[in-house]
Structure formats: C-alpha cells, structure tokens
Short mmCIF file of C-alpha atoms and ligand atoms in Angstrom, two decimals:
data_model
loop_
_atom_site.label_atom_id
_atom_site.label_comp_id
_atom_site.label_asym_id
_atom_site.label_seq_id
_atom_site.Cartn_x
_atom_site.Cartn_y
_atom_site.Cartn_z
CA UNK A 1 0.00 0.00 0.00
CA UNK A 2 1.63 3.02 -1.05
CA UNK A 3 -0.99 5.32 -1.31
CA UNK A 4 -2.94 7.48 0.33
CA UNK A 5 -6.48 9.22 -0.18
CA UNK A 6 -6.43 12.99 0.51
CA UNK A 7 -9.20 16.32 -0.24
CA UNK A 8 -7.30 18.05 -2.58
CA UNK A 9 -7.80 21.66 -3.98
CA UNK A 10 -7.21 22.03 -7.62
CA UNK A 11 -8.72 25.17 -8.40
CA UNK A 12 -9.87 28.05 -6.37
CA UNK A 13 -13.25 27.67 -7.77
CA UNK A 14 -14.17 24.66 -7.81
CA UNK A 15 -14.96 21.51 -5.32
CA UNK A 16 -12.26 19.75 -3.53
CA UNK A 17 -11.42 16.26 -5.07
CA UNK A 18 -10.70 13.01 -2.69
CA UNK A 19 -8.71 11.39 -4.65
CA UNK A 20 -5.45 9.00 -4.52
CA UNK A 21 -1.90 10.28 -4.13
CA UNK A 22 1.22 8.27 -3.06
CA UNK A 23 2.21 8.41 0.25
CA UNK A 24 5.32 11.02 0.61
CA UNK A 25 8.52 10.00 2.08
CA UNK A 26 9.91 11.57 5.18
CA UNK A 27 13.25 14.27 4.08
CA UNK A 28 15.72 14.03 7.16
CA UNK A 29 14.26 15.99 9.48
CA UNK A 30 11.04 14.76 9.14
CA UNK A 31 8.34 12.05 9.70
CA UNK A 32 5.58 9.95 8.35
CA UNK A 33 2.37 10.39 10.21
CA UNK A 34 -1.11 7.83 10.02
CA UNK A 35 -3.76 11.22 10.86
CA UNK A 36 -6.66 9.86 12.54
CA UNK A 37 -8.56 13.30 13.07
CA UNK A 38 -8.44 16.71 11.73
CA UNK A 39 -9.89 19.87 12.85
CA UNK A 40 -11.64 22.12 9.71
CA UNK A 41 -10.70 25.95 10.57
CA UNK A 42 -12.02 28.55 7.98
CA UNK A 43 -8.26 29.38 7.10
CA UNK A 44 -9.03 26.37 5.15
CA UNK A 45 -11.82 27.66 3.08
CA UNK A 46 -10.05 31.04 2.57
CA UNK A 47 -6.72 28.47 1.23
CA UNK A 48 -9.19 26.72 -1.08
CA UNK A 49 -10.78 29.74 -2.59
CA UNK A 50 -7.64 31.25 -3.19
CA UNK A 51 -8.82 34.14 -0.62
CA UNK A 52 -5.64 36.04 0.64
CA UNK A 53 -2.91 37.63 -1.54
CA UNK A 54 -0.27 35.10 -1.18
CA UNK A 55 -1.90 32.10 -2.32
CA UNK A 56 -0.91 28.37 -1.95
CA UNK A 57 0.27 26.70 -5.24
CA UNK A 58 -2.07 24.25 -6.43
CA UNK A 59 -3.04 21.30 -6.14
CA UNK A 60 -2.64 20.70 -2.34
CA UNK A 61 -4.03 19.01 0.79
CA UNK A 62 -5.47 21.58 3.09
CA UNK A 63 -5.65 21.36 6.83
CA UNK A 64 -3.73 22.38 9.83
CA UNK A 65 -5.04 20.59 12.89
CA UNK A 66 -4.36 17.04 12.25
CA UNK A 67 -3.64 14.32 15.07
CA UNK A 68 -1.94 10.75 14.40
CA UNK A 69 0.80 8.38 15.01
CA UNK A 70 4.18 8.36 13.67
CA UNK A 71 4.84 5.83 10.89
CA UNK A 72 8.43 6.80 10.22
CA UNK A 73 10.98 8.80 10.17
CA UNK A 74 13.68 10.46 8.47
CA UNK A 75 17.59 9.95 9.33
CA UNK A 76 18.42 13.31 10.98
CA UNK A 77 15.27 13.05 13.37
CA UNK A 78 15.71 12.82 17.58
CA UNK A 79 12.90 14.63 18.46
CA UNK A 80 9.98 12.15 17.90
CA UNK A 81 9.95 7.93 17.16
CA UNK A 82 7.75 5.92 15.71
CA UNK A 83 4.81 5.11 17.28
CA UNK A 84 4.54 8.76 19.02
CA UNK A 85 1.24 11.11 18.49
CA UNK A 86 1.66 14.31 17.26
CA UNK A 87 -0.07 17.02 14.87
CA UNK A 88 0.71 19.07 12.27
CA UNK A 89 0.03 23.17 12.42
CA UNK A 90 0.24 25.77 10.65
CA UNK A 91 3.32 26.95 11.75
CA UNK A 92 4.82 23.48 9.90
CA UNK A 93 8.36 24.95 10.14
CA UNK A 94 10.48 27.87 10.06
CA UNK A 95 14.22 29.37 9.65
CA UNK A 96 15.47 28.81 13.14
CA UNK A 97 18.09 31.65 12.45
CA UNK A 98 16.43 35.15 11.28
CA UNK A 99 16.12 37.84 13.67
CA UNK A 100 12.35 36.49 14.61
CA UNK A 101 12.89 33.41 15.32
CA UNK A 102 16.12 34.41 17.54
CA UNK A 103 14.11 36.15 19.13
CA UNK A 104 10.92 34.37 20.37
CA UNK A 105 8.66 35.57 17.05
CA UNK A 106 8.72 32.28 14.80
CA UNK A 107 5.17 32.79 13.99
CA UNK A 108 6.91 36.05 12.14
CA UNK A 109 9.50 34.16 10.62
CA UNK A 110 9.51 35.07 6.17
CA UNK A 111 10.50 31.84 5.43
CA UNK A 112 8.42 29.89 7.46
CA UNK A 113 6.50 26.86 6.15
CA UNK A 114 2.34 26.79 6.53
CA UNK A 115 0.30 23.40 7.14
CA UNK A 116 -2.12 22.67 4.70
CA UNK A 117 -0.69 26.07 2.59
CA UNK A 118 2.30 25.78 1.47
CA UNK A 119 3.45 22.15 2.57
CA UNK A 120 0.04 19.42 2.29
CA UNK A 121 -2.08 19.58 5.34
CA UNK A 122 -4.02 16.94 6.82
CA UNK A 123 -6.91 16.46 5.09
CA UNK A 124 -5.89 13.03 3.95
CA UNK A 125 -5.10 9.54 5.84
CA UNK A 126 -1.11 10.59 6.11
CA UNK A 127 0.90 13.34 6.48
CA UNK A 128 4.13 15.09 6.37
CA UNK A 129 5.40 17.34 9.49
CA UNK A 130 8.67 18.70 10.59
CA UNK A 131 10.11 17.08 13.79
CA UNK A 132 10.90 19.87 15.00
CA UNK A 133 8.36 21.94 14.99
CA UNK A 134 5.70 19.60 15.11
CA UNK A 135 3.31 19.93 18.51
CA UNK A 136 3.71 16.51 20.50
CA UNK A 137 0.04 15.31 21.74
CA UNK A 138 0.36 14.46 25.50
CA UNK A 139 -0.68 11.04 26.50
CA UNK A 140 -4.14 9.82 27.49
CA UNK A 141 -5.87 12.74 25.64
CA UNK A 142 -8.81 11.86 23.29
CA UNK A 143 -7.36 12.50 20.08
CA UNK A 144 -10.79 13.96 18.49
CA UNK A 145 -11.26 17.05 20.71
CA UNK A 146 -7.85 18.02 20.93
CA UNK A 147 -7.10 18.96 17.07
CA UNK A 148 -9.32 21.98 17.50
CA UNK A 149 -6.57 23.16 20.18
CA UNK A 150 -3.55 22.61 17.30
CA UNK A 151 -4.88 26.04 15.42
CA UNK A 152 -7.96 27.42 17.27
CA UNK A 153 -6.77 26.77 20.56
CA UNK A 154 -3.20 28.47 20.38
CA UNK A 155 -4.16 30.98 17.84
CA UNK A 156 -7.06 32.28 20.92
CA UNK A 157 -4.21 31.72 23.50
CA UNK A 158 -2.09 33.83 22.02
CA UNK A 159 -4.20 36.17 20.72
CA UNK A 160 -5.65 36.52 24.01
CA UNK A 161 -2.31 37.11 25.61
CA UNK A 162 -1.63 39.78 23.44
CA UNK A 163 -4.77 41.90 24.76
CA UNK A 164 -2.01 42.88 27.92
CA UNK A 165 -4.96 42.18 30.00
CA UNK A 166 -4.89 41.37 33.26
CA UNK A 167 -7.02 38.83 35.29
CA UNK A 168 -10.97 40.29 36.61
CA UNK A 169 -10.83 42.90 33.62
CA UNK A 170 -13.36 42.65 30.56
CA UNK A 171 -12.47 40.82 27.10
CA UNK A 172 -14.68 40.94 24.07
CA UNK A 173 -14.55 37.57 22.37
CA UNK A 174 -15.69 38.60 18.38
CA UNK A 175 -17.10 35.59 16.66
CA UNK A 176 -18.44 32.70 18.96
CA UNK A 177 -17.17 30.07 15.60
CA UNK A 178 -14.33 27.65 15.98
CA UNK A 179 -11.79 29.63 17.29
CA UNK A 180 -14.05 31.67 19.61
CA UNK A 181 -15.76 29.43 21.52
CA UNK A 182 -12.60 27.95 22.63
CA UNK A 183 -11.50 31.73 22.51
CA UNK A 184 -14.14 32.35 25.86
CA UNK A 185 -12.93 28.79 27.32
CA UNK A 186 -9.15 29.88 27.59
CA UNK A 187 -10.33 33.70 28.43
CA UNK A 188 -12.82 32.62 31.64
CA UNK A 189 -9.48 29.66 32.62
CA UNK A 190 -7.35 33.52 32.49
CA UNK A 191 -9.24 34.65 34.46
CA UNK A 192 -10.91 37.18 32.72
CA UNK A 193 -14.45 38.62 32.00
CA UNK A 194 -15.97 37.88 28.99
CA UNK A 195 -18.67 40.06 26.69
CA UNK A 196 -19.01 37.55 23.60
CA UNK A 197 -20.35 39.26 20.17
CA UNK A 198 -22.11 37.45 17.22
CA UNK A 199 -24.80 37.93 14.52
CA UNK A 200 -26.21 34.03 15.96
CA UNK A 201 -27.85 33.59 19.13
CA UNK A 202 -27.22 29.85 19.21
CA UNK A 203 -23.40 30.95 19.29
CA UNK A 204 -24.32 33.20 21.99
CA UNK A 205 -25.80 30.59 23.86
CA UNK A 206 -22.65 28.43 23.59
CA UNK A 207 -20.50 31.16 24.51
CA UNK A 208 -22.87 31.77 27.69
CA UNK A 209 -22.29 27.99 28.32
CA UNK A 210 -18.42 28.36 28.69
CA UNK A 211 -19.08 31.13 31.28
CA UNK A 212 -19.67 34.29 28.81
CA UNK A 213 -21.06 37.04 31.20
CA UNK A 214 -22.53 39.15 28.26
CA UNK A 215 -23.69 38.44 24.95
CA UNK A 216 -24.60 40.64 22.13
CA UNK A 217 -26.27 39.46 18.62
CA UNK A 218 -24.74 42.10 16.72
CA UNK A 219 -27.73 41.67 14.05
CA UNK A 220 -29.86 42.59 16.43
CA UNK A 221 -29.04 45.33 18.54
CA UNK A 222 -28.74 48.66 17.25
CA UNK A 223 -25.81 49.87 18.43
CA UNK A 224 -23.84 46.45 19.28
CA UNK A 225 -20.90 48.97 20.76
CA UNK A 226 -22.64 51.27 23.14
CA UNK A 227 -24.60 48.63 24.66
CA UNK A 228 -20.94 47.25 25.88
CA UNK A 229 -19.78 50.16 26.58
CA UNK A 230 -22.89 50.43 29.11
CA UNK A 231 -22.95 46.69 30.53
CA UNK A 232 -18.43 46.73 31.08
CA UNK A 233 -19.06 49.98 32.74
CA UNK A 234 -16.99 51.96 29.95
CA UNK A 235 -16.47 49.06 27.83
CA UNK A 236 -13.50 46.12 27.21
CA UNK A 237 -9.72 46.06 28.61
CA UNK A 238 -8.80 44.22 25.89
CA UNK A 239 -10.78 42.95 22.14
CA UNK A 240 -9.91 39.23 20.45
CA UNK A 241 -11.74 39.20 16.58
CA UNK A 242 -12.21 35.67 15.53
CA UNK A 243 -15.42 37.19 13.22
CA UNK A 244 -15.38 36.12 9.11
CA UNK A 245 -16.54 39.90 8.57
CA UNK A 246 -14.94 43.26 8.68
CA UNK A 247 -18.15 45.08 10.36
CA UNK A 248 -17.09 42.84 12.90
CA UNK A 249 -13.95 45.01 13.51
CA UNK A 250 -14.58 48.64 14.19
CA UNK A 251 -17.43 47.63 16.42
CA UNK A 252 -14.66 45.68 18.39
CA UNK A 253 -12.24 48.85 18.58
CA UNK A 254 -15.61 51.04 19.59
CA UNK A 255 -15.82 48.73 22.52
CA UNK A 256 -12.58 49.17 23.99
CA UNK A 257 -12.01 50.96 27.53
CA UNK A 258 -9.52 53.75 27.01
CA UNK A 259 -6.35 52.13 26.95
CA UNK A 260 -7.26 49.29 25.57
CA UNK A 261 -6.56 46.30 22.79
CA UNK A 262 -7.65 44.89 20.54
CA UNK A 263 -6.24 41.85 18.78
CA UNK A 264 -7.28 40.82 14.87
CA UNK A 265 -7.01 37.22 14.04
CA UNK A 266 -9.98 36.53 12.07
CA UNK A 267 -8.99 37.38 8.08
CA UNK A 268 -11.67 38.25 5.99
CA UNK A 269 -10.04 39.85 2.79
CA UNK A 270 -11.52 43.05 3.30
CA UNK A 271 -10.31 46.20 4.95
CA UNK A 272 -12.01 48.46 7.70
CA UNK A 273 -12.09 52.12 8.96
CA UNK A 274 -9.77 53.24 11.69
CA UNK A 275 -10.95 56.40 13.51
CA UNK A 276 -7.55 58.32 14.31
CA UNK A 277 -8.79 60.67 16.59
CA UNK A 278 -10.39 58.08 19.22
CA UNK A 279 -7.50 55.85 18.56
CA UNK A 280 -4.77 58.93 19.17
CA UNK A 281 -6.83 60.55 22.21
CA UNK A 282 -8.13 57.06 23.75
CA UNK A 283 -4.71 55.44 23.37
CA UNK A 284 -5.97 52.18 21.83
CA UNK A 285 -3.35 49.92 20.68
CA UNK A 286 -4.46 47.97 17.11
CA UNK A 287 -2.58 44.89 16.59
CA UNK A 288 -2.01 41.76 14.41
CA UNK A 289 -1.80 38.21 16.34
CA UNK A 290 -0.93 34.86 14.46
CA UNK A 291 -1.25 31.20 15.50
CA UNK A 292 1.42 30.83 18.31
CA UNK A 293 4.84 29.51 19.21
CA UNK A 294 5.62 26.10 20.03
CA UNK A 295 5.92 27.54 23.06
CA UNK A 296 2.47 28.97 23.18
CA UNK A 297 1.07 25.62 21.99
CA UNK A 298 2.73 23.29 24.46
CA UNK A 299 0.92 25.95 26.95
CA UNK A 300 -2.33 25.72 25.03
CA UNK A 301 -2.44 22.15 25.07
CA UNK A 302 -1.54 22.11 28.99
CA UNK A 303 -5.08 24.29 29.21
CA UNK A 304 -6.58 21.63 27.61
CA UNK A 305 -4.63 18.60 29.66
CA UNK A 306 -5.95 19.97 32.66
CA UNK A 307 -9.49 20.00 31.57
CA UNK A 308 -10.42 23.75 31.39
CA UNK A 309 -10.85 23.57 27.50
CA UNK A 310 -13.72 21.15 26.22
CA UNK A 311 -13.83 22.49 22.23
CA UNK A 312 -17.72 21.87 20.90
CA UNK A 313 -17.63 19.76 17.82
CA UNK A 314 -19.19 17.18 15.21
CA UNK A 315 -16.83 14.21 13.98
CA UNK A 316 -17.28 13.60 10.10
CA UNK A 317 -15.66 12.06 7.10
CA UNK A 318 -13.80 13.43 4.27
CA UNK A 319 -16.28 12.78 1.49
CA UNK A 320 -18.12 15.12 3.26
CA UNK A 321 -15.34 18.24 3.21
CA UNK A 322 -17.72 19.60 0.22
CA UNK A 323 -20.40 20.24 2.53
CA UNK A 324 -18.80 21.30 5.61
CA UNK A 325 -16.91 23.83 3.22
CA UNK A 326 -20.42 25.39 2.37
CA UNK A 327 -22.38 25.44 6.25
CA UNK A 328 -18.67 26.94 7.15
CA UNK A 329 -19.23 29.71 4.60
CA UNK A 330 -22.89 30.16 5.70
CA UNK A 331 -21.74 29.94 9.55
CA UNK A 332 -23.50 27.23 10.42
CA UNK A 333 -21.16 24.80 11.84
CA UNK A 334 -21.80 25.02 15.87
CA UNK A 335 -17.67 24.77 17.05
CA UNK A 336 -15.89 22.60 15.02
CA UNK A 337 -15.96 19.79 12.74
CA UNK A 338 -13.41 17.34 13.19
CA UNK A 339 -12.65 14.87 10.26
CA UNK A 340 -12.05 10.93 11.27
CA UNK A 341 -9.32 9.38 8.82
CA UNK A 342 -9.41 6.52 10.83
P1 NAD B 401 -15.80 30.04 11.91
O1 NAD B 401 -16.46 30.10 10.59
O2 NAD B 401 -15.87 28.79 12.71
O3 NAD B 401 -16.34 31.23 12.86
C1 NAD B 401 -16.59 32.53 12.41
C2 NAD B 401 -17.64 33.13 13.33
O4 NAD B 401 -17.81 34.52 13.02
C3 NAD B 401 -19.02 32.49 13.20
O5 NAD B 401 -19.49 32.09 14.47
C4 NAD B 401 -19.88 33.62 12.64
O6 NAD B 401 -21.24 33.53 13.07
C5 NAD B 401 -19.17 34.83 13.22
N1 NAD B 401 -19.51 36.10 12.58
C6 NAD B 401 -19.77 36.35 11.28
N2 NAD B 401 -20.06 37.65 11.10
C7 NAD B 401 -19.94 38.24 12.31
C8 NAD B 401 -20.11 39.58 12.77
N3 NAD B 401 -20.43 40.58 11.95
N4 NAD B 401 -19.91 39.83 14.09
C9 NAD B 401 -19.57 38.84 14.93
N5 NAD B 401 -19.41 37.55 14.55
C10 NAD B 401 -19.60 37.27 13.26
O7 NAD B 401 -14.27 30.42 11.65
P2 NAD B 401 -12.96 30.07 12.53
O8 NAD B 401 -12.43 28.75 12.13
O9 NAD B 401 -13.25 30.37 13.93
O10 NAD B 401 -11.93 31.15 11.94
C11 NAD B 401 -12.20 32.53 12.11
C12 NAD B 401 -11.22 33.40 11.33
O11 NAD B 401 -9.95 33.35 11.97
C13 NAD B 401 -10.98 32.98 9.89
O12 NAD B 401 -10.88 34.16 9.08
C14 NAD B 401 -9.65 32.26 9.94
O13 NAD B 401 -8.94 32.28 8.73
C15 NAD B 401 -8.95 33.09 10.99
N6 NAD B 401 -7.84 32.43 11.67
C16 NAD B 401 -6.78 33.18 12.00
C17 NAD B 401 -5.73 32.64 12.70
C18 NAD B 401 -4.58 33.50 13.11
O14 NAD B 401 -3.57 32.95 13.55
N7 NAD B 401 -4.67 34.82 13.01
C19 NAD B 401 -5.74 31.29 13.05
C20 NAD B 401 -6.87 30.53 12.72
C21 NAD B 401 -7.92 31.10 12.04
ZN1 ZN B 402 -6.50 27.42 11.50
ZN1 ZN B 403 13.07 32.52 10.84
#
C-alpha cells in the first residue's frame, strides 16, 4: 500500500477532489504520520478559494489541525519515534536563524513553512510534518477534541495574551465560531471577564455555556458597541476578533475601555475604517496576532490537559469536506468539525 487518499484543492473555484496520491517519504528531518482526526478551521476555506494575496500553489491538501501516530521517520530526526502522536500546524516549520525566530517571534518568521498552505495539510489519511516543529500530543488525551486546540486553541491563546490584559478585567470575544468558543474557554481559565459578540444567538448561547457574562447578537441590537460600553461599565480592557466579517472590527475597537486592545485574528479579505482621533486621544493599541509559538502551543495544550478547555464539535468524514466547506461559509457549523481518517 503506497498510497494514500487525501481532499485536494485544484482550483480556487471549484470543489475539492478526494482522490489518490502516493504516500510522501519523510526528508531528514522529518516524519511519516497515520492522521486519525483533523480539525476544519475557515483558514481552510479562505486556502481553497484562493482568498488572501499570497496564495498556496495548487493542487494541495489543506488542513492544519491534524492528530496521528508516527509511521516513520527520516535519518536526521531525535525529536519524535515511531509510534509517538503528534499534529501538524500551521506553523509546519520555520528558519530557526532570522532575527524572529532568535528572538521568540517564529510565527513572524519570512520563510516559514504553513500546514495545509504551502506544505500538504491533513486532510488526507497521512501526512508530512517537521520534527521539529511539530506539537507533540500528551498522552491519554482523546485525540478527536484536541485537534481543534492545534490552530484554534493556540491561535485564541495567544491572541488573548496579546490583549495585555490582566485577570478580573473585561475581554470581548468577536465571533463565537471555531476559534471563539474555545477563545471564551481559555479567556474565563485567564481569568478574565468575557462580553461575547455574534450575529447568531445559538453561538451566543454556547459562549454563555463556557461562562460568557454578556452576549450581544450584533444583528440585532442597534448599536452592538454602546450597549458594551454600558454593561463593562466603559467598555472592554482588551478585544480578540475571531469574526469572518470586517463590520465585525470597528465595532470591536468602539468597545474598547480607554487604553485598551484589541487583537485581529480573524482574516476576511476586506479592509475596515480606523478612527484616528479616538485611537490617538483614547490610546488604543491595534494589533495583528498569528497562530502561536511552540511555546504557546505546548501551553495551550496544557489548558486543555488539565481539563479547562472542552472544544464543541461534530466528527465527520472526508467525502463530506464539500459540505462542511459550504455550512462553514454560511456559519452554520456550531464549534468545530473534526474529520475521522481513521
Ligand atoms: P468560523 O467560521 O468557525 O467562525 C466565524 C464566526 O464569526 C461564526 O461564528 C460567525 O457567526 C461569526 N460572525 C460572522 N459575522 C460576524 C459579525 N459581523 N460579528 C460577529 N461575529 C460574526 O471560523 P474560525 O475557524 O473560527 O476562523 C475565524 C477566522 O480566523 C478565519 O478568518 C480564519 O482564517 C482566521 N484564523 C486566524 C488565525 C490567526 O492565527 N490569526 C488562526 C486561525 C484562524
Ligand atoms: Zn487554523
Ligand atoms: Zn526565521
């Protein structure tokens, strides 16, 4: 048996194809890997429609929150043997040796390596990753719930760290989809308060499920800002969008305290408004956040080792990628949906 069956993209328009493909050999500093589950984030419907300006060369295998067991390995490799679990991400790999990854900024490295982008991903039975870069999946955890952690969890982490908020103060989680439901788990487990935002109220309910103290159905309320201004008692300490929509995103910086945060990691290819004055005179700091280190996601996946993370989320097959693609686009997939290669 050498091959393998994989969803592959082969144009940005049209459906993904599960077809055949010969299982890859491990280079030297990497291994084989049987994937048993995969997480579906909607970076992998923006990869297949050819969404963002630098677009992955086709065909490929999307998906970067795969789980499985080591099959082999190449000659160089120390960090992992066969038999081990790991994942893939989508920080695959990167440089070691530029300025950013000397300095504890991988995820900023220019010639790093995506999962499921610009290496194949794990939509498919086996898998390529980098040894080491790869996350290692700690024993005795159920291997469908904790793919969701490999890109939504750490990417949340993160982006949540880089709020600068402290614990007891206010966080608006943007989007209650795959990343931000687990996005209010890991907030409430930091201790923080959470205002969730979305245009769903069955989101809103999940969100008020993982301990959400506010909820507002931005289709539905007027003036989705002012109402958290009034219910924070001046609004957010710090802002995490996880929201497929750019409205989504000045109504996140209008909710900020003075002095606050506000962290962008959902990436709808669109661009939004930026008031200068309230930004200047409020002090509000406007940044970037992606995925996480390999630092960040050993500490994400310790969240979830210790039980304060339970991601939401429906286990199907890969025939089926098709169909999840579209409710994804629609937004309604409640969580995540986790494919079983098994
Ligand atoms: P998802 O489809 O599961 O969730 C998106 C959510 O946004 C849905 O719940 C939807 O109802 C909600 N939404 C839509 N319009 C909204 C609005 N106007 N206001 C509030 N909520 C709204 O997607 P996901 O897998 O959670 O991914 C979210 C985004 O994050 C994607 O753009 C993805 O590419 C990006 N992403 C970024 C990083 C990173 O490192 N920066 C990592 C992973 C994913
Ligand atoms: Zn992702
Ligand atoms: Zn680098």
């Amino acid at each position: 048996m050498n091959s393998m069956n994989a969803a592959v993209v082969h144009s940005f328009t049209d459906d993904l194809v599960v077809e055949e493909l010969p299982i890859p050999a491990p280079g030297p500093f990497e291994a084989l890997v049987k994937v048993q589950f995969s997480g579906v984030c909607h970076t992998d419907l923006h990869a297949a429609h050819g969404d963002w300006p630098v677009k992955p060369t086709l065909p490929f295998v999307p998906g970067h929150e795969g789980v499985g067991t080591v099959v082999e390995i190449g000659d160089q490799v120390t960090r992992l043997a066969v038999g081990d679990t790991v994942g893939n991400a989508w920080l695959w790999s990167a440089c070691g040796e530029c300025e950013y990854c000397q300095t504890g900024w991988e995820t900023l490295c220019p010639d790093q390596v995506n999962g499921g982008y610009s290496v194949n991903g794990s939509f498919g039975t086996h898998m390529l990753v980098d040894s080491r870069y790869a996350p290692i999946i700690p024993e005795h955890v159920d291997l469908s719930a904790v793919g969701p952690i490999l890109c939504a969890g750490v990417t949340v982490y993160k982006g949540l760290k880089v709020t600068d908020t402290q614990p007891g103060q206010w966080v608006l989680i943007s989007g209650i989809g795959g990343l931000g439901h687990i996005a209010v788990q890991y907030a409430v487990a930091m201790g923080r308060r959470v205002v969730a935002i979305d245009v769903d109220d069955s989101k809103l309910e999940l969100a008020e499920q993982h301990g959400a103290e506010v909820t507002v159905n931005a289709a539905t309320v007027d003036n989705p800002a002012a109402e958290i201004l009034e219910r924070t008692g001046g609004g957010v300490h710090g802002a995490l969008v996880t929201a497929v929509n750019a409205h989504a995103f000045p109504q996140a910086v209008a909710s900020l305290r003075r002095g606050g945060t506000v962290s962008l990691v959902g990436l709808p290819p669109e661009e939004f408004p930026l008031d200068i004055f309230t930004t200047v005179l409020f002090g509000l700091t406007i940044r970037g956040s992606i995925v996480g280190t390999r630092k960040d996601m050993a500490e994400a996946l310790d969240f979830y080792v210790r039980g304060l993370i339970h991601p939401t989320y429906t286990v199907r097959t890969l025939p089926e990628i098709n169909d999840i693609f579209t409710e994804m686009g629609k937004g309604d997939i409640n969580g995540r949906v986790v494919l079983d290669l098994n």
